[in-house]
Amino acid sequence: METKKQTKSKGVSAGLIILGCLALAAIFFFGVCGHPSHFDDKGHPLPGDVFGTLYQGGYVIPVVITLLLTVITLSIERLFALNRASGIEKNERFVLKVKRKIDEGDINEATKLCDEQKGSIANIVREGLVRYKDVEDIPNITNADKAELIQKEVDEATTLELPYLEKNLNIIAAISTLGTLFGLFGTVLGMIRAFSAMGHEGAPDSTALAVGISEALMNTALGIGTGALAIITYTYFSGRIQTMTNAVDEIGFAIGQSFVKRHGGLVK
C-alpha cells in the first residue's frame, strides 16, 4: 500500500501581507498624499488634485487603504494558488479523461493522468485510485463496502486539501464588512467636523466645513469600494473552489461505481 502524503498548507502568511500593506498605505498617505505640492499656501488641496483631497479624508483613510491593498494582494495570491491547484489541464477536460479510463477499468492509466495533471484535484483523485487497488485484496467484506472505503479515502484527501484551497479567504470575507464599516466610521468623523463648523456663532467656518464634508465623502467612497471589491473576489474564489470540489465528488463517485460494476456486490 502506498503511503499517503498529507498536503501541508502553503501560501503567503496573511499577517505579513497585512503588515506590508499597512506600511505601504502609511507611506502613500503621509508621503504622497500629504506632500506639500498638493496644497496651496493656505493648506487647501489644489483644484482637481486627487491626492490632496484624499489626504483631507483623515486618518481613517490609511486604514481603509490598508484593507484595500490587502484584498488586492490576497486576491492575486489566491489566483496563483488556485491556478496551481487546478493543475495543468482544465478541470472539465481532466475529469472526462479520468472518468473514461476508470470506466474502461484502466486504473493504472488513470493514475498516470493524475501524475501528469498535478494540482489538488489530481492529488485527491490519485489517493482514491491508489485505494481502489488496495481494497481489492481486503477479504471478508462486500465490494459495496470496499467502494465505501474508496469514497472515504477521497473524502479524507479532500479534507486535507481544502485548507490550502481556502487559505486567506476568511480574511477577504472579513474585509468585505470591515471596509464598509471603517468607511462609515470615517464618514461619521467627517460629518462631526462639518456640523461642528456649522455650529459656530456667526458665519460658519467654510474651510472646516469643506474639510469635514470632504473627509466624509472620501471615506464613504473608499470604504464602499473596498467592501465591494472584497465581496466580488470572495464570491469568485469561493465559486472556483466549489467547482473543484464538485469535480472531485464526481470522480470519487465514478471510482466507487466502477469498482462495484466490475467486481459485483458480493463478498470477495
C-alpha positions as YAML, in Angstrom:
chain: A
units: angstrom
residues:
- id: 1
  name: MET
  ca: [0.00, 0.00, 0.00]
- id: 2
  name: GLU
  ca: [1.37, 3.40, -0.95]
- id: 3
  name: THR
  ca: [1.68, 5.86, 1.89]
- id: 4
  name: LYS
  ca: [-0.47, 8.94, 1.56]
- id: 5
  name: LYS
  ca: [1.29, 12.25, 1.60]
- id: 6
  name: GLN
  ca: [-0.59, 14.81, 3.60]
- id: 7
  name: THR
  ca: [-0.88, 18.15, 1.90]
- id: 8
  name: LYS
  ca: [0.57, 20.90, 4.00]
- id: 9
  name: SER
  ca: [-0.95, 24.35, 3.96]
- id: 10
  name: LYS
  ca: [1.04, 26.59, 1.69]
- id: 11
  name: GLY
  ca: [0.77, 30.19, 0.64]
- id: 12
  name: VAL
  ca: [1.76, 33.57, 1.95]
- id: 13
  name: SER
  ca: [1.03, 34.49, 5.57]
- id: 14
  name: ALA
  ca: [-1.92, 36.88, 5.81]
- id: 15
  name: GLY
  ca: [-0.30, 38.61, 8.79]
- id: 16
  name: LEU
  ca: [2.80, 39.54, 6.80]
- id: 17
  name: ILE
  ca: [0.65, 40.75, 3.92]
- id: 18
  name: ILE
  ca: [-1.43, 42.98, 6.20]
- id: 19
  name: LEU
  ca: [1.68, 44.48, 7.82]
- id: 20
  name: GLY
  ca: [3.23, 45.12, 4.41]
- id: 21
  name: CYS
  ca: [0.03, 46.74, 3.14]
- id: 22
  name: LEU
  ca: [-0.16, 48.89, 6.29]
- id: 23
  name: ALA
  ca: [3.37, 50.14, 5.67]
- id: 24
  name: LEU
  ca: [2.61, 50.90, 2.02]
- id: 25
  name: ALA
  ca: [-0.64, 52.66, 2.94]
- id: 26
  name: ALA
  ca: [1.15, 54.84, 5.51]
- id: 27
  name: ILE
  ca: [3.90, 55.75, 3.03]
- id: 28
  name: PHE
  ca: [1.34, 56.56, 0.35]
- id: 29
  name: PHE
  ca: [-0.92, 58.59, 2.65]
- id: 30
  name: PHE
  ca: [1.67, 60.65, 4.51]
- id: 31
  name: GLY
  ca: [4.47, 60.69, 1.94]
- id: 32
  name: VAL
  ca: [2.50, 61.06, -1.30]
- id: 33
  name: CYS
  ca: [-0.95, 62.41, -0.45]
- id: 34
  name: GLY
  ca: [0.37, 64.65, 2.31]
- id: 35
  name: HIS
  ca: [3.17, 66.15, 0.23]
- id: 36
  name: PRO
  ca: [3.09, 69.99, 0.22]
- id: 37
  name: SER
  ca: [2.99, 70.05, -3.58]
- id: 38
  name: HIS
  ca: [-0.67, 69.00, -3.43]
- id: 39
  name: PHE
  ca: [-1.74, 72.02, -1.35]
- id: 40
  name: ASP
  ca: [-1.83, 75.79, -1.73]
- id: 41
  name: ASP
  ca: [-0.40, 78.33, 0.69]
- id: 42
  name: LYS
  ca: [-3.44, 78.05, 2.95]
- id: 43
  name: GLY
  ca: [-3.18, 74.27, 3.20]
- id: 44
  name: HIS
  ca: [-6.12, 73.61, 0.89]
- id: 45
  name: PRO
  ca: [-5.86, 70.90, -1.80]
- id: 46
  name: LEU
  ca: [-5.19, 72.22, -5.27]
- id: 47
  name: PRO
  ca: [-8.24, 72.19, -7.59]
- id: 48
  name: GLY
  ca: [-8.73, 68.70, -9.02]
- id: 49
  name: ASP
  ca: [-5.81, 67.25, -7.00]
- id: 50
  name: VAL
  ca: [-6.95, 63.75, -6.01]
- id: 51
  name: PHE
  ca: [-4.06, 63.11, -3.64]
- id: 52
  name: GLY
  ca: [-4.61, 66.31, -1.68]
- id: 53
  name: THR
  ca: [-8.34, 65.63, -1.48]
- id: 54
  name: LEU
  ca: [-7.64, 62.08, -0.31]
- id: 55
  name: TYR
  ca: [-5.35, 63.41, 2.41]
- id: 56
  name: GLN
  ca: [-8.23, 65.52, 3.71]
- id: 57
  name: GLY
  ca: [-10.11, 62.28, 4.35]
- id: 58
  name: GLY
  ca: [-8.39, 61.98, 7.71]
- id: 59
  name: TYR
  ca: [-6.52, 59.22, 9.48]
- id: 60
  name: VAL
  ca: [-9.15, 56.57, 8.79]
- id: 61
  name: ILE
  ca: [-8.16, 56.71, 5.11]
- id: 62
  name: PRO
  ca: [-4.81, 54.85, 5.55]
- id: 63
  name: VAL
  ca: [-6.67, 52.11, 7.43]
- id: 64
  name: VAL
  ca: [-9.13, 51.68, 4.57]
- id: 65
  name: ILE
  ca: [-6.28, 51.80, 2.05]
- id: 66
  name: THR
  ca: [-4.59, 49.01, 4.04]
- id: 67
  name: LEU
  ca: [-7.73, 46.91, 3.72]
- id: 68
  name: LEU
  ca: [-7.97, 47.67, 0.01]
- id: 69
  name: LEU
  ca: [-4.34, 46.71, -0.63]
- id: 70
  name: THR
  ca: [-4.82, 43.55, 1.45]
- id: 71
  name: VAL
  ca: [-7.78, 42.47, -0.68]
- id: 72
  name: ILE
  ca: [-5.85, 43.09, -3.88]
- id: 73
  name: THR
  ca: [-2.74, 41.26, -2.65]
- id: 74
  name: LEU
  ca: [-4.62, 38.27, -1.23]
- id: 75
  name: SER
  ca: [-6.69, 38.04, -4.41]
- id: 76
  name: ILE
  ca: [-3.55, 37.85, -6.53]
- id: 77
  name: GLU
  ca: [-2.08, 35.25, -4.17]
- id: 78
  name: ARG
  ca: [-5.27, 33.15, -4.30]
- id: 79
  name: LEU
  ca: [-5.41, 33.44, -8.09]
- id: 80
  name: PHE
  ca: [-1.96, 31.94, -8.47]
- id: 81
  name: ALA
  ca: [-2.64, 29.34, -5.75]
- id: 82
  name: LEU
  ca: [-5.90, 28.11, -7.29]
- id: 83
  name: ASN
  ca: [-4.39, 28.06, -10.77]
- id: 84
  name: ARG
  ca: [-1.61, 25.90, -9.39]
- id: 85
  name: ALA
  ca: [-4.12, 23.70, -7.53]
- id: 86
  name: SER
  ca: [-6.19, 23.21, -10.69]
- id: 87
  name: GLY
  ca: [-3.27, 21.55, -12.44]
- id: 88
  name: ILE
  ca: [-2.01, 21.71, -15.99]
- id: 89
  name: GLU
  ca: [-5.20, 20.92, -17.89]
- id: 90
  name: LYS
  ca: [-8.68, 22.39, -17.46]
- id: 91
  name: ASN
  ca: [-10.63, 20.62, -14.73]
- id: 92
  name: GLU
  ca: [-13.52, 19.64, -17.01]
- id: 93
  name: ARG
  ca: [-11.24, 18.00, -19.56]
- id: 94
  name: PHE
  ca: [-9.22, 16.23, -16.87]
- id: 95
  name: VAL
  ca: [-12.38, 14.88, -15.22]
- id: 96
  name: LEU
  ca: [-13.69, 13.49, -18.51]
- id: 97
  name: LYS
  ca: [-10.38, 11.79, -19.34]
- id: 98
  name: VAL
  ca: [-10.05, 10.21, -15.90]
- id: 99
  name: LYS
  ca: [-13.67, 9.02, -15.86]
- id: 100
  name: ARG
  ca: [-13.18, 7.47, -19.28]
- id: 101
  name: LYS
  ca: [-10.17, 5.50, -18.06]
- id: 102
  name: ILE
  ca: [-12.00, 4.46, -14.90]
- id: 103
  name: ASP
  ca: [-14.99, 3.23, -16.91]
- id: 104
  name: GLU
  ca: [-12.59, 1.21, -19.04]
- id: 105
  name: GLY
  ca: [-11.08, -0.28, -15.89]
- id: 106
  name: ASP
  ca: [-7.65, 1.12, -16.70]
- id: 107
  name: ILE
  ca: [-6.76, 2.32, -13.20]
- id: 108
  name: ASN
  ca: [-3.04, 2.49, -13.95]
- id: 109
  name: GLU
  ca: [-3.60, 4.86, -16.87]
- id: 110
  name: ALA
  ca: [-5.99, 6.96, -14.76]
- id: 111
  name: THR
  ca: [-3.30, 7.21, -12.09]
- id: 112
  name: LYS
  ca: [-0.80, 8.23, -14.73]
- id: 113
  name: LEU
  ca: [-3.13, 11.03, -15.84]
- id: 114
  name: CYS
  ca: [-3.22, 12.29, -12.24]
- id: 115
  name: ASP
  ca: [0.58, 12.31, -12.07]
- id: 116
  name: GLU
  ca: [0.73, 14.32, -15.28]
- id: 117
  name: GLN
  ca: [-2.04, 16.72, -14.26]
- id: 118
  name: LYS
  ca: [-0.65, 17.61, -10.81]
- id: 119
  name: GLY
  ca: [-2.52, 20.01, -8.55]
- id: 120
  name: SER
  ca: [-5.00, 19.44, -5.71]
- id: 121
  name: ILE
  ca: [-7.71, 17.71, -7.74]
- id: 122
  name: ALA
  ca: [-5.23, 15.27, -9.23]
- id: 123
  name: ASN
  ca: [-3.76, 14.57, -5.77]
- id: 124
  name: ILE
  ca: [-7.20, 13.77, -4.35]
- id: 125
  name: VAL
  ca: [-8.21, 11.54, -7.26]
- id: 126
  name: ARG
  ca: [-4.89, 9.74, -7.14]
- id: 127
  name: GLU
  ca: [-5.47, 8.81, -3.48]
- id: 128
  name: GLY
  ca: [-8.83, 7.31, -4.47]
- id: 129
  name: LEU
  ca: [-7.24, 5.31, -7.28]
- id: 130
  name: VAL
  ca: [-4.49, 4.02, -5.00]
- id: 131
  name: ARG
  ca: [-7.16, 2.96, -2.52]
- id: 132
  name: TYR
  ca: [-9.01, 1.27, -5.41]
- id: 133
  name: LYS
  ca: [-6.07, -1.08, -5.88]
- id: 134
  name: ASP
  ca: [-5.61, -1.68, -2.15]
- id: 135
  name: VAL
  ca: [-9.19, -2.69, -1.31]
- id: 136
  name: GLU
  ca: [-9.21, -5.41, -3.96]
- id: 137
  name: ASP
  ca: [-7.06, -7.52, -1.63]
- id: 138
  name: ILE
  ca: [-9.15, -6.95, 1.53]
- id: 139
  name: PRO
  ca: [-11.01, -10.21, 2.36]
- id: 140
  name: ASN
  ca: [-14.39, -10.88, 4.00]
- id: 141
  name: ILE
  ca: [-16.19, -7.63, 3.15]
- id: 142
  name: THR
  ca: [-18.58, -6.88, 0.33]
- id: 143
  name: ASN
  ca: [-17.44, -4.95, -2.68]
- id: 144
  name: ALA
  ca: [-20.06, -2.34, -1.85]
- id: 145
  name: ASP
  ca: [-18.23, -1.79, 1.44]
- id: 146
  name: LYS
  ca: [-14.95, -1.61, -0.45]
- id: 147
  name: ALA
  ca: [-16.46, 1.08, -2.64]
- id: 148
  name: GLU
  ca: [-17.36, 3.00, 0.52]
- id: 149
  name: LEU
  ca: [-13.74, 2.73, 1.67]
- id: 150
  name: ILE
  ca: [-12.66, 4.25, -1.63]
- id: 151
  name: GLN
  ca: [-15.12, 7.12, -1.23]
- id: 152
  name: LYS
  ca: [-13.95, 7.65, 2.35]
- id: 153
  name: GLU
  ca: [-10.36, 7.92, 1.12]
- id: 154
  name: VAL
  ca: [-11.40, 10.56, -1.41]
- id: 155
  name: ASP
  ca: [-13.26, 12.48, 1.29]
- id: 156
  name: GLU
  ca: [-10.25, 12.41, 3.62]
- id: 157
  name: ALA
  ca: [-7.92, 13.58, 0.86]
- id: 158
  name: THR
  ca: [-10.36, 16.40, 0.06]
- id: 159
  name: THR
  ca: [-10.38, 17.43, 3.71]
- id: 160
  name: LEU
  ca: [-6.58, 17.66, 3.67]
- id: 161
  name: GLU
  ca: [-6.53, 19.79, 0.52]
- id: 162
  name: LEU
  ca: [-9.33, 22.21, 1.43]
- id: 163
  name: PRO
  ca: [-7.34, 24.29, 3.96]
- id: 164
  name: TYR
  ca: [-4.84, 25.12, 1.21]
- id: 165
  name: LEU
  ca: [-7.57, 26.00, -1.27]
- id: 166
  name: GLU
  ca: [-9.46, 28.19, 1.21]
- id: 167
  name: LYS
  ca: [-6.41, 29.82, 2.79]
- id: 168
  name: ASN
  ca: [-6.86, 33.58, 3.42]
- id: 169
  name: LEU
  ca: [-10.41, 33.61, 2.06]
- id: 170
  name: ASN
  ca: [-11.70, 34.26, 5.59]
- id: 171
  name: ILE
  ca: [-9.59, 37.44, 5.65]
- id: 172
  name: ILE
  ca: [-11.16, 38.63, 2.40]
- id: 173
  name: ALA
  ca: [-14.62, 37.82, 3.77]
- id: 174
  name: ALA
  ca: [-13.91, 39.84, 6.92]
- id: 175
  name: ILE
  ca: [-12.67, 42.83, 4.90]
- id: 176
  name: SER
  ca: [-15.90, 42.84, 2.89]
- id: 177
  name: THR
  ca: [-17.55, 44.02, 6.11]
- id: 178
  name: LEU
  ca: [-14.66, 45.89, 7.73]
- id: 179
  name: GLY
  ca: [-14.02, 48.03, 4.65]
- id: 180
  name: THR
  ca: [-17.56, 49.38, 4.70]
- id: 181
  name: LEU
  ca: [-17.59, 49.82, 8.48]
- id: 182
  name: PHE
  ca: [-14.34, 51.78, 8.55]
- id: 183
  name: GLY
  ca: [-15.60, 53.87, 5.65]
- id: 184
  name: LEU
  ca: [-18.74, 54.70, 7.62]
- id: 185
  name: PHE
  ca: [-16.64, 55.44, 10.69]
- id: 186
  name: GLY
  ca: [-14.60, 57.96, 8.71]
- id: 187
  name: THR
  ca: [-17.81, 59.38, 7.29]
- id: 188
  name: VAL
  ca: [-19.20, 59.96, 10.79]
- id: 189
  name: LEU
  ca: [-15.99, 61.69, 11.88]
- id: 190
  name: GLY
  ca: [-16.14, 63.94, 8.83]
- id: 191
  name: MET
  ca: [-19.76, 64.83, 9.44]
- id: 192
  name: ILE
  ca: [-18.97, 65.63, 13.07]
- id: 193
  name: ARG
  ca: [-16.30, 68.05, 11.87]
- id: 194
  name: ALA
  ca: [-18.69, 69.57, 9.33]
- id: 195
  name: PHE
  ca: [-21.51, 70.09, 11.84]
- id: 196
  name: SER
  ca: [-19.05, 71.46, 14.35]
- id: 197
  name: ALA
  ca: [-18.05, 74.13, 11.82]
- id: 198
  name: MET
  ca: [-21.70, 74.97, 11.18]
- id: 199
  name: GLY
  ca: [-22.42, 75.22, 14.91]
- id: 200
  name: HIS
  ca: [-20.19, 78.26, 15.48]
- id: 201
  name: GLU
  ca: [-21.89, 81.54, 16.12]
- id: 202
  name: GLY
  ca: [-21.99, 83.89, 13.19]
- id: 203
  name: ALA
  ca: [-20.80, 82.75, 9.78]
- id: 204
  name: PRO
  ca: [-19.82, 79.08, 9.58]
- id: 205
  name: ASP
  ca: [-16.15, 78.24, 9.18]
- id: 206
  name: SER
  ca: [-16.27, 77.45, 5.46]
- id: 207
  name: THR
  ca: [-12.82, 75.85, 5.44]
- id: 208
  name: ALA
  ca: [-13.62, 73.49, 8.31]
- id: 209
  name: LEU
  ca: [-16.99, 72.75, 6.75]
- id: 210
  name: ALA
  ca: [-15.38, 71.85, 3.41]
- id: 211
  name: VAL
  ca: [-12.76, 69.68, 5.12]
- id: 212
  name: GLY
  ca: [-15.42, 67.82, 7.10]
- id: 213
  name: ILE
  ca: [-17.57, 67.15, 4.04]
- id: 214
  name: SER
  ca: [-14.51, 66.07, 2.05]
- id: 215
  name: GLU
  ca: [-13.46, 63.72, 4.83]
- id: 216
  name: ALA
  ca: [-16.92, 62.18, 4.95]
- id: 217
  name: LEU
  ca: [-17.22, 61.67, 1.19]
- id: 218
  name: MET
  ca: [-13.71, 60.28, 0.69]
- id: 219
  name: ASN
  ca: [-14.18, 57.73, 3.46]
- id: 220
  name: THR
  ca: [-17.58, 56.73, 2.13]
- id: 221
  name: ALA
  ca: [-16.31, 56.18, -1.41]
- id: 222
  name: LEU
  ca: [-13.15, 54.31, -0.41]
- id: 223
  name: GLY
  ca: [-14.89, 52.16, 2.20]
- id: 224
  name: ILE
  ca: [-17.72, 51.09, -0.10]
- id: 225
  name: GLY
  ca: [-15.28, 50.41, -2.94]
- id: 226
  name: THR
  ca: [-13.11, 48.24, -0.68]
- id: 227
  name: GLY
  ca: [-16.08, 46.28, 0.63]
- id: 228
  name: ALA
  ca: [-17.47, 45.74, -2.88]
- id: 229
  name: LEU
  ca: [-14.12, 44.50, -4.21]
- id: 230
  name: ALA
  ca: [-13.79, 42.08, -1.28]
- id: 231
  name: ILE
  ca: [-17.27, 40.67, -1.89]
- id: 232
  name: ILE
  ca: [-16.60, 40.20, -5.61]
- id: 233
  name: THR
  ca: [-13.26, 38.45, -5.09]
- id: 234
  name: TYR
  ca: [-14.58, 36.25, -2.27]
- id: 235
  name: THR
  ca: [-17.54, 35.16, -4.38]
- id: 236
  name: TYR
  ca: [-15.30, 34.41, -7.35]
- id: 237
  name: PHE
  ca: [-12.79, 32.31, -5.42]
- id: 238
  name: SER
  ca: [-15.49, 30.51, -3.44]
- id: 239
  name: GLY
  ca: [-17.16, 29.59, -6.72]
- id: 240
  name: ARG
  ca: [-13.90, 28.24, -8.14]
- id: 241
  name: ILE
  ca: [-13.30, 26.11, -5.04]
- id: 242
  name: GLN
  ca: [-16.85, 24.78, -5.16]
- id: 243
  name: THR
  ca: [-16.37, 23.83, -8.81]
- id: 244
  name: MET
  ca: [-13.18, 21.98, -7.93]
- id: 245
  name: THR
  ca: [-14.80, 20.08, -5.05]
- id: 246
  name: ASN
  ca: [-17.75, 19.19, -7.28]
- id: 247
  name: ALA
  ca: [-15.31, 17.73, -9.81]
- id: 248
  name: VAL
  ca: [-13.66, 15.68, -7.06]
- id: 249
  name: ASP
  ca: [-17.05, 14.40, -5.83]
- id: 250
  name: GLU
  ca: [-17.95, 13.44, -9.39]
- id: 251
  name: ILE
  ca: [-14.77, 11.44, -9.92]
- id: 252
  name: GLY
  ca: [-14.93, 9.89, -6.43]
- id: 253
  name: PHE
  ca: [-18.45, 8.64, -7.12]
- id: 254
  name: ALA
  ca: [-17.34, 7.31, -10.51]
- id: 255
  name: ILE
  ca: [-14.45, 5.39, -8.92]
- id: 256
  name: GLY
  ca: [-16.76, 3.70, -6.39]
- id: 257
  name: GLN
  ca: [-19.40, 2.86, -9.01]
- id: 258
  name: SER
  ca: [-16.75, 1.47, -11.31]
- id: 259
  name: PHE
  ca: [-15.47, -0.82, -8.57]
- id: 260
  name: VAL
  ca: [-18.93, -2.20, -7.80]
- id: 261
  name: LYS
  ca: [-19.71, -2.60, -11.51]
- id: 262
  name: ARG
  ca: [-16.52, -4.51, -12.26]
- id: 263
  name: HIS
  ca: [-16.45, -6.66, -9.13]
- id: 264
  name: GLY
  ca: [-20.12, -7.05, -8.28]
- id: 265
  name: GLY
  ca: [-21.64, -6.60, -4.82]
- id: 266
  name: LEU
  ca: [-20.77, -9.98, -3.27]
- id: 267
  name: VAL
  ca: [-18.16, -10.84, -0.70]
- id: 268
  name: LYS
  ca: [-14.81, -11.28, -2.38]
...
